[in-house]
Short mmCIF file of C-alpha atoms in Angstrom, two decimals:
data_model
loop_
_atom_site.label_atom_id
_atom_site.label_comp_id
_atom_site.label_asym_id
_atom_site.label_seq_id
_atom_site.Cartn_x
_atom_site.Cartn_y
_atom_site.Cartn_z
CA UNK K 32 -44.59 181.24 226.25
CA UNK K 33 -42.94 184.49 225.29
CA UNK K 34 -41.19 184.90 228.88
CA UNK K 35 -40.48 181.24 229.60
CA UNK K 36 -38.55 181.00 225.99
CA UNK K 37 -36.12 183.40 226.78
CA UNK K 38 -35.44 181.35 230.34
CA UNK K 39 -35.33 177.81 228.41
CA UNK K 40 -34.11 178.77 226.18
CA UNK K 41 -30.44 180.66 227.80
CA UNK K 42 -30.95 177.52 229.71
CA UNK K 43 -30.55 175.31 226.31
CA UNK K 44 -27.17 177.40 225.83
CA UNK K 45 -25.88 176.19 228.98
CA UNK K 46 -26.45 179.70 231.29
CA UNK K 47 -27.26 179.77 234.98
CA UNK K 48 -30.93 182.22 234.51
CA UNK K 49 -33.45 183.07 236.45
CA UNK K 50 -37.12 184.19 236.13
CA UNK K 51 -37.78 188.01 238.07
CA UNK K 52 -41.27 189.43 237.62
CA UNK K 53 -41.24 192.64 239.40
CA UNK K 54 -43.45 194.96 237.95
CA UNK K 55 -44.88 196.68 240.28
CA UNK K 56 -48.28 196.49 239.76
CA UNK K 57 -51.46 193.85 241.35
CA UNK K 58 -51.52 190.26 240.62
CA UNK K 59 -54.45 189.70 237.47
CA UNK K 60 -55.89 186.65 238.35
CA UNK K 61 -57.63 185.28 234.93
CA UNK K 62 -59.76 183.12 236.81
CA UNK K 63 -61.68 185.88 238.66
CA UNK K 64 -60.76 188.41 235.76
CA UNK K 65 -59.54 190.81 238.48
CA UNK K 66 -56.37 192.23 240.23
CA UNK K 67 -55.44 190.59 243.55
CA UNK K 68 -52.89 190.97 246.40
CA UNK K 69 -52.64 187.02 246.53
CA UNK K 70 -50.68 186.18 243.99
CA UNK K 71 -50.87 182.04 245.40
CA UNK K 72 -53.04 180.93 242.45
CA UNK K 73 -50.83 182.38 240.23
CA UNK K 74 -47.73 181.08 241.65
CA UNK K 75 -48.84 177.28 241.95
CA UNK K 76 -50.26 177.72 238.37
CA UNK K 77 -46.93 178.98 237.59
CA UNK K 78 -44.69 176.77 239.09
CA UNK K 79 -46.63 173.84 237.64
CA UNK K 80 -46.62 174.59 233.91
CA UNK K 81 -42.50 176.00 234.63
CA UNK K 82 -41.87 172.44 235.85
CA UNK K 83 -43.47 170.74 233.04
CA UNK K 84 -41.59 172.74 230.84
CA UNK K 85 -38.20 171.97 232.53
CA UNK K 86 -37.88 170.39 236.51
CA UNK K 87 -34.79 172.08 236.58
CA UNK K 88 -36.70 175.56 236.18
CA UNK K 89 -38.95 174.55 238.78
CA UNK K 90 -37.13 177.10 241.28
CA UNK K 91 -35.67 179.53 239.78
CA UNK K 92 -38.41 182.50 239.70
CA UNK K 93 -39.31 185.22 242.16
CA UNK K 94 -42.29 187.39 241.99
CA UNK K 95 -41.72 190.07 244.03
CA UNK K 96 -45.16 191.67 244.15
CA UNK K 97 -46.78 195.06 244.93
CA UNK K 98 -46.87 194.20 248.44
CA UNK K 99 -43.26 193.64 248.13
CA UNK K 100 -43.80 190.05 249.51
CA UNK K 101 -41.69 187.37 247.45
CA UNK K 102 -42.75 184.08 245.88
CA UNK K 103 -40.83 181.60 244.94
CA UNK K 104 -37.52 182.47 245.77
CA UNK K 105 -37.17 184.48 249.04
CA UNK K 106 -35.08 188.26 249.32
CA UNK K 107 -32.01 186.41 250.45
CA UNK K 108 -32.07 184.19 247.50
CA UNK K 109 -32.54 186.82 245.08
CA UNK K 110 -29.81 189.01 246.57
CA UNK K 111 -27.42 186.27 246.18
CA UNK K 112 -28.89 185.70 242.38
CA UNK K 113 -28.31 189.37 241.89
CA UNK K 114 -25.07 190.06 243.24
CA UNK K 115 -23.61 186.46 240.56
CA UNK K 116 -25.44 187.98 237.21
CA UNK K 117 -23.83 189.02 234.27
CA UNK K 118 -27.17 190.04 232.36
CA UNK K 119 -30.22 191.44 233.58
CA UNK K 120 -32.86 191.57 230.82
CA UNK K 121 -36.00 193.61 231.13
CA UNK K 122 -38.63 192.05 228.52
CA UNK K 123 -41.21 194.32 227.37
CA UNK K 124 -40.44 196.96 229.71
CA UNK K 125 -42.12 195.08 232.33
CA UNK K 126 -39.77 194.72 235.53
CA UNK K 127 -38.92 197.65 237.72
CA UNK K 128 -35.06 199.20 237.75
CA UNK K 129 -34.29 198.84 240.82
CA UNK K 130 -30.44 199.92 241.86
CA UNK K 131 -29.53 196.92 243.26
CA UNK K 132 -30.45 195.75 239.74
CA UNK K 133 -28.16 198.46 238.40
CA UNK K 134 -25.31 196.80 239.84
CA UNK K 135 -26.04 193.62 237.24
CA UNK K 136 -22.56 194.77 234.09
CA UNK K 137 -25.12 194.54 231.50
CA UNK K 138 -28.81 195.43 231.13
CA UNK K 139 -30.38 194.69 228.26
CA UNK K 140 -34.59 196.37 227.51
CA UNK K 141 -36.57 194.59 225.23
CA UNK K 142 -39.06 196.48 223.48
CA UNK K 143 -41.87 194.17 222.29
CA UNK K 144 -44.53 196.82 221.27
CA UNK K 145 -42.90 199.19 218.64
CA UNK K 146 -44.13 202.86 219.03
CA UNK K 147 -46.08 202.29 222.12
CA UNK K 148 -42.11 202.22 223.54
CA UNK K 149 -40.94 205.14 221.53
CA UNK K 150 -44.26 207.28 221.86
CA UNK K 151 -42.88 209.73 224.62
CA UNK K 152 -39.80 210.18 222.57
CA UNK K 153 -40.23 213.45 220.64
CA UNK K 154 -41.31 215.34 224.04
CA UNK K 155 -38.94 214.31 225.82
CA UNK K 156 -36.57 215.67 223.55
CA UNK K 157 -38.26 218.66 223.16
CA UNK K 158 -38.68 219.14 227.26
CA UNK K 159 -42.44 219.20 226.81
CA UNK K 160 -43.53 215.76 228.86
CA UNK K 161 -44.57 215.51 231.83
CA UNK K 162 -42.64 214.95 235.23
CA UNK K 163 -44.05 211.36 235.39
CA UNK K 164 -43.21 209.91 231.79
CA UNK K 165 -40.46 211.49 231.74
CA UNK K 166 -39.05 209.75 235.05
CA UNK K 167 -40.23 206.31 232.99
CA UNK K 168 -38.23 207.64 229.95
CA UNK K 169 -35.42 208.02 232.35
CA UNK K 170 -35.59 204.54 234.10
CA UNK K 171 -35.46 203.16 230.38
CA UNK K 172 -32.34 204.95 229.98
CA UNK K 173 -30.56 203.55 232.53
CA UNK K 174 -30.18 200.06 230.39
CA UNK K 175 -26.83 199.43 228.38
CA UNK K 176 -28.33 197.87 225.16
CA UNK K 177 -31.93 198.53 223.53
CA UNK K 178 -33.42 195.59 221.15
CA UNK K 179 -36.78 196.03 219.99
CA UNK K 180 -39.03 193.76 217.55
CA UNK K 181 -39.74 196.39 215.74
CA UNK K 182 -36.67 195.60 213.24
CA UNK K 183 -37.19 198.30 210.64
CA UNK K 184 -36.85 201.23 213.39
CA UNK K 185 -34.48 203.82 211.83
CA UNK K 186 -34.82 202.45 208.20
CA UNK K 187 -36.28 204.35 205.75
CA UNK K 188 -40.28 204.72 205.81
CA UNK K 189 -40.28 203.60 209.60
CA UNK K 190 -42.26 206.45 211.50
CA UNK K 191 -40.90 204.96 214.74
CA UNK K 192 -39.15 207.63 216.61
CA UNK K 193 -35.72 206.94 216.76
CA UNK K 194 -34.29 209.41 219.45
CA UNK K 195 -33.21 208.86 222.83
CA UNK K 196 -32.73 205.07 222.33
CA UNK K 197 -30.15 202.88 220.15
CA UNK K 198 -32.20 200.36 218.70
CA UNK K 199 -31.38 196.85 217.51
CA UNK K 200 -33.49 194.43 215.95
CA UNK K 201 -34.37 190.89 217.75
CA UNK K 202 -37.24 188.75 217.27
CA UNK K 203 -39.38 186.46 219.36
CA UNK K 204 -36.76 183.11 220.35
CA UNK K 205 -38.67 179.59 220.33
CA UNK K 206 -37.18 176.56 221.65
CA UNK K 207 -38.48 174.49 218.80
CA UNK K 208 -38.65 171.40 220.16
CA UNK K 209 -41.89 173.30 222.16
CA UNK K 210 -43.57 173.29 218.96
CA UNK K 211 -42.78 170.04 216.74
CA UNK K 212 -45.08 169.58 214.03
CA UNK K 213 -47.93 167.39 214.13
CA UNK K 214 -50.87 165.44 213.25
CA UNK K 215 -52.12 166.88 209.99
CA UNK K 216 -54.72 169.43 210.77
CA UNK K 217 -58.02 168.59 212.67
CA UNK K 218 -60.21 171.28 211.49
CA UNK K 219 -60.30 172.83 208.03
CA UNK K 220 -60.55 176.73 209.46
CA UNK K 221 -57.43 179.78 209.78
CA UNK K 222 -57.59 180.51 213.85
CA UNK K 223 -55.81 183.02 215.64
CA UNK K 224 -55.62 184.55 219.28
CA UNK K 225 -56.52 188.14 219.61
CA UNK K 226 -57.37 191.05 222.39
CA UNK K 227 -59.68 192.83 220.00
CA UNK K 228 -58.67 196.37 221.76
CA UNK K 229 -55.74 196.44 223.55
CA UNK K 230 -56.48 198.08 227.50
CA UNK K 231 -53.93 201.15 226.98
CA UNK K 232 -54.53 203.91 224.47
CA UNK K 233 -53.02 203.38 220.97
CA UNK K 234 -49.56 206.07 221.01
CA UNK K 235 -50.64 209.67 219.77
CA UNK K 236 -47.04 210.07 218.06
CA UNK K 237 -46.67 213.84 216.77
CA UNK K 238 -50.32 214.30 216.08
CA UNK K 239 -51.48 211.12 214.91
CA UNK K 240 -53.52 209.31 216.87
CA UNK K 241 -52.71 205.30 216.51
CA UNK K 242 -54.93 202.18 216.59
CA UNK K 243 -55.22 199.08 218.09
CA UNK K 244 -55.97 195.21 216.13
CA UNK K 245 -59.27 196.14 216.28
CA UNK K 246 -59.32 199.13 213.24
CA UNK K 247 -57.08 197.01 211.07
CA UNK K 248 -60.35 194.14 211.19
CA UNK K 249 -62.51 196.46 210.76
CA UNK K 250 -61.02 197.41 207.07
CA UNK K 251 -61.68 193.83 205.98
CA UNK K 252 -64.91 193.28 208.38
CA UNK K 253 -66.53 191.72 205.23
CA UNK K 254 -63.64 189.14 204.00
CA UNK K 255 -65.41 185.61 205.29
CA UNK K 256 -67.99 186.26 202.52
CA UNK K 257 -65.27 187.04 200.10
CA UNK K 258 -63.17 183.62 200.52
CA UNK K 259 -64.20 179.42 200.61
CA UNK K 260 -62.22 179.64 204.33
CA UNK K 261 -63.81 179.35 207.24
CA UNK K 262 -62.23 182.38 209.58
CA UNK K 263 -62.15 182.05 213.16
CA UNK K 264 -61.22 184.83 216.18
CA UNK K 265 -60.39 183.52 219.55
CA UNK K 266 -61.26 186.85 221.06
CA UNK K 267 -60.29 187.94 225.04
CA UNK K 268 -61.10 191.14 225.87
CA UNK K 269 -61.60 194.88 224.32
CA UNK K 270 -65.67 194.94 224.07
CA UNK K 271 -65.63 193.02 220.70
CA UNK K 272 -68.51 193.61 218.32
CA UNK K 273 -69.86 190.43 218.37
CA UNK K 274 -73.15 190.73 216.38
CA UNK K 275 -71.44 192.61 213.88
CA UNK K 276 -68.60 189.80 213.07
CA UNK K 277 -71.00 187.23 213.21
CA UNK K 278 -72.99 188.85 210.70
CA UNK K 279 -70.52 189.36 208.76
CA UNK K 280 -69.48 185.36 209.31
CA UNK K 281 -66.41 185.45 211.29
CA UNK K 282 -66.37 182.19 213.33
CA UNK K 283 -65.63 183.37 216.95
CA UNK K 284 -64.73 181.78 220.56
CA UNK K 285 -63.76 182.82 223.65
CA UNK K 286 -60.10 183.80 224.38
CA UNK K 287 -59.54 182.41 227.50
CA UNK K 288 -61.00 179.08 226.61
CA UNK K 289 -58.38 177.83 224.24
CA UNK K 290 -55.61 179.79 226.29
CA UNK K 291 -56.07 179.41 229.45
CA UNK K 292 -52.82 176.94 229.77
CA UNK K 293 -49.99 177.35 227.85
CA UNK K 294 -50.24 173.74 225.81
CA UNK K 295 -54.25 174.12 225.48
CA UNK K 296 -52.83 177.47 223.70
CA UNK K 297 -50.52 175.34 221.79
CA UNK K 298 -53.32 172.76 220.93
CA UNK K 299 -55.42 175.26 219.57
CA UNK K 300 -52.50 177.19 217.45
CA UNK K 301 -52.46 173.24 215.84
CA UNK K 302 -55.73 172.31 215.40
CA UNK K 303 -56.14 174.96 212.26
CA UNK K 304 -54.74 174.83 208.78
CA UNK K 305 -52.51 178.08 209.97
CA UNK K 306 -53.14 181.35 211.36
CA UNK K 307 -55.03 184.60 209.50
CA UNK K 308 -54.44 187.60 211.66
CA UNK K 309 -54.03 191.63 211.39
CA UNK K 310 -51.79 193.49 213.50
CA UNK K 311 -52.21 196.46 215.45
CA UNK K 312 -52.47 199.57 213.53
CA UNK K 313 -49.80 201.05 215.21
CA UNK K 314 -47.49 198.29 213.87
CA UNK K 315 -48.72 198.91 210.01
CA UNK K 316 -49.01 202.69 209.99
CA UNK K 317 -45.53 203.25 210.93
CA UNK K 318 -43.65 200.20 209.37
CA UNK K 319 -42.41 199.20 212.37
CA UNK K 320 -41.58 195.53 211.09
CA UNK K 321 -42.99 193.93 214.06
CA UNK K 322 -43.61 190.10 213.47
CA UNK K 323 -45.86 188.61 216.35
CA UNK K 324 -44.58 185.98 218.89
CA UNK K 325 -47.97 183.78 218.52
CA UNK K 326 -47.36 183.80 214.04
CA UNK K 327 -43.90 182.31 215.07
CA UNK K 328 -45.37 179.81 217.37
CA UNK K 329 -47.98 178.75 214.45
CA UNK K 330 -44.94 178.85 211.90
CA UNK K 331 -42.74 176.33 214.67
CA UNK K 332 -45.90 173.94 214.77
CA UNK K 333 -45.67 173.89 210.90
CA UNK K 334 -49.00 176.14 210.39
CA UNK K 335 -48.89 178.48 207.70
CA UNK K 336 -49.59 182.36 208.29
CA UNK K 337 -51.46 184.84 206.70
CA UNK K 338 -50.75 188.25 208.36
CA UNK K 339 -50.58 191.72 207.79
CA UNK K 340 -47.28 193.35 206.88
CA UNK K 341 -46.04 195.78 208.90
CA UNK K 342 -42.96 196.26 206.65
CA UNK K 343 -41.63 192.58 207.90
CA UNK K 344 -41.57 191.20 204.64
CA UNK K 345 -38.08 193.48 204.21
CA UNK K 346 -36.60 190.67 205.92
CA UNK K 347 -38.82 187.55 206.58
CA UNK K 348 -38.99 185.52 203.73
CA UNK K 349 -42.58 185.88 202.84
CA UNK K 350 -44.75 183.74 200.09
CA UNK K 351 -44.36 180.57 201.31
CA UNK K 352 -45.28 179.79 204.64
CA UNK K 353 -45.54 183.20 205.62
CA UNK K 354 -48.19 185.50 203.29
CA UNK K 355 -48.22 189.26 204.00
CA UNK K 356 -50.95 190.87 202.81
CA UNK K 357 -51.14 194.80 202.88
CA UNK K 358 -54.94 194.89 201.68
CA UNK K 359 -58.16 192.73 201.25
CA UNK K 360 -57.16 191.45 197.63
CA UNK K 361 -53.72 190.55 199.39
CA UNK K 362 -55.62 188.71 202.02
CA UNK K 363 -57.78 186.63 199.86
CA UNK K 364 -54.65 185.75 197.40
CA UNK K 365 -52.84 184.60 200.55
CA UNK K 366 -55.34 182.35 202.11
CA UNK K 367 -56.16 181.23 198.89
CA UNK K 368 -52.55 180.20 198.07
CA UNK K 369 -52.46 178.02 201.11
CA UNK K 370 -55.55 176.34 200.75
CA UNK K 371 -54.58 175.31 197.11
CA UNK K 372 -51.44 173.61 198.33
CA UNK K 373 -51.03 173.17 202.51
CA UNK K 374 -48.55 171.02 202.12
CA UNK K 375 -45.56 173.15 200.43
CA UNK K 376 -46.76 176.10 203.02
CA UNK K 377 -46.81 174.46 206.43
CA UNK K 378 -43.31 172.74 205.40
CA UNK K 379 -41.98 176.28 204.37
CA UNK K 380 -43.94 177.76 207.46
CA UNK K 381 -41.37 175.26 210.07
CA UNK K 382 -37.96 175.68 207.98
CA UNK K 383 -38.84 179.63 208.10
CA UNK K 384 -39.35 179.35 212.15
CA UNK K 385 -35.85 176.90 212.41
CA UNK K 386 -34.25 179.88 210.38
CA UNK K 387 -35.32 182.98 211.42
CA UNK K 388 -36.30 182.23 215.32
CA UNK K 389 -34.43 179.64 216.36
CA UNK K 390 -33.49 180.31 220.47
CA UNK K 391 -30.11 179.70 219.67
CA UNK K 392 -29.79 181.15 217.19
CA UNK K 393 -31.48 184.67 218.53
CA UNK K 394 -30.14 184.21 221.86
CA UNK K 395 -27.07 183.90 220.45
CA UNK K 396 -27.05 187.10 218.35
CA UNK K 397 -28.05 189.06 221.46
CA UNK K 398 -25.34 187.41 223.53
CA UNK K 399 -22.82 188.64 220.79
CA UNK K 400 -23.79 192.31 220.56
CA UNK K 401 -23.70 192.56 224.24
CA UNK K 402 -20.26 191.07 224.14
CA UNK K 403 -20.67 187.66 226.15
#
């Protein structure tokens, strides 16, 4: 969902776009849980859910693997893609830069994980990183325009290092009519979708060592005996503590169960009366103002949130439909607000989502400041 947006929606605007995933790195298969060189299962699984989405998406993707064998489109195909574009935009830092992807006028880098992005910044600076990070740093460099979700980077009170890199803020775009509201709730219980450690280290950003999601639950491990709501973790990965948070009555199920396709995802985002979540420490410690992608989605499907602020509530409009909480007390206030009236909340919760991350209407922005 947070790739394919960006494609349907430029595609909503009218744009010719394409789907690249050239990373680099092995196929993970979810269904084995391991890395592959066959990336077919992937692929079909792929093209299937990108066709429901839109037929006339149905070809336009290549995944040029580690093997350098394509999928989807062939070379030739690509080439010709290439040679036509106007825009070439790396999300999350994930595709390669190539140089015949230099040639595209304007590249555009993403950053989805505040910090974790900028954590190499200071020593590179300073000359003190290594040969290999600082060759990343360098491939980074070679984009035209830097956006990152972390939208309070160079404000004051952001620790986010600001060198190297211009940053601009952009958000998460949803194509809302993904996401139209519902049937009322099915199940009286705040959900959300979690890796309870992420798999890279937290960034070590001038001496400080920063966390994952994981030490941000752990501050408010005993909150389900605290509150009348029923709190539930759809956990995936990151060697959970799961005695522990059922002890302390956390409600948990398996990750990959209730996202293993992208609408069983969306299915489970509605079932809920809204989302409670944390964010990664990293996020909070250094005010990044990251707002998470899957909160939007909840916020689109007319599901209130009740998240941690990360400095986000500079410039969200928070206390109706979207609670930030900055400590336990804040926490229980917040899911007890939308308990005592759902109704005002999960309306406020979809006009927030058509306001703030409307495709168009972020697309649009980032069209601007690149000057298209």
């Amino acid at each position: 969902w947070d790739y394919v947006q960006y494609l349907l929606g430029f595609l909503r605007l009218g744009h010719d776009c394409y789907y690249l995933e050239d990373s680099g790195k092995w196929t993970y298969d979810c269904q084995a849980q391991t890395f592959t060189g066959d990336a077919s299962r992937n692929v079909a699984w792929f093209t299937e859910h990108l066709a429901a989405l839109s037929p006339e998406l149905a070809n336009r993707f290549c995944l040029r693997d580690a093997n350098n064998t394509y999928w989807g489109m062939d070379a030739q195909a690509l080439s010709d893609v290439i040679k036509r574009a106007d825009m070439f935009i790396n999300i999350s830092c994930n595709c390669q830069v190539r140089d015949e992807y230099l040639d595209i006028p304007v590249k555009v880098l993403i950053d989805s994980d505040p910090l974790y992005t900028q954590e190499h910044v200071p020593p590179y600076e300073d000359g003190t990183l290594d040969e290999p990070t600082t060759w990343i740093i360098d491939q980074l460099r070679k984009h035209d325009l830097f956006f990152s979700f972390g939208e309070n980077i160079g404000r004051p009170g952001c620790l986010v290092p600001t060198g190297v890199f211009d940053w601009r803020p952009t958000r998460q775009p949803l194509v809302l009519d993904c996401w139209t509201p519902g049937t009322p709730p099915a199940r009286p219980v705040f959900n959300t979708v979690m890796s309870w450690q992420p798999a890279e280290r937290g960034p070590l950003v001038q001496g400080v060592q920063y966390g994952g999601k994981d030490c941000e639950f752990m501050r408010l491990l005993d909150l389900p005996r605290k509150t009348p709501a029923t709190l539930e973790l759809a956990i995936g990965g990151g060697l959970p503590p799961w005695e522990r948070l059922l002890d302390a009555g956390w409600r948990l199920v398996d990750g990959w169960s209730v996202s293993r396709e992208p609408f069983v995802y969306r299915d489970y985002l509605a079932s809920g009366l809204g989302e409670f979540s944390t964010a990664k420490n990293a996020y909070v410690a250094s005010r990044s103002g990251w707002f998470s992608c899957r909160s939007a989605c909840y916020m689109a499907l007319g599901r209130p949130v009740v998240v941690q602020d990360t400095g986000f509530s500079d410039f969200i409009p928070c206390g109706e439909g979207v609670l930030a909480f900055s400590d336990e007390a804040g926490a229980l206030a917040g899911l007890d607000a939308v308990r005592a009236d759902w109704d005002r909340h999960a309306r406020a919760a979809r006009r927030i989502a058509e306001e703030e991350f409307d495709s168009a209407k972020v697309l649009g922005r980032m069209l601007a400041e690149a000057g298209m």
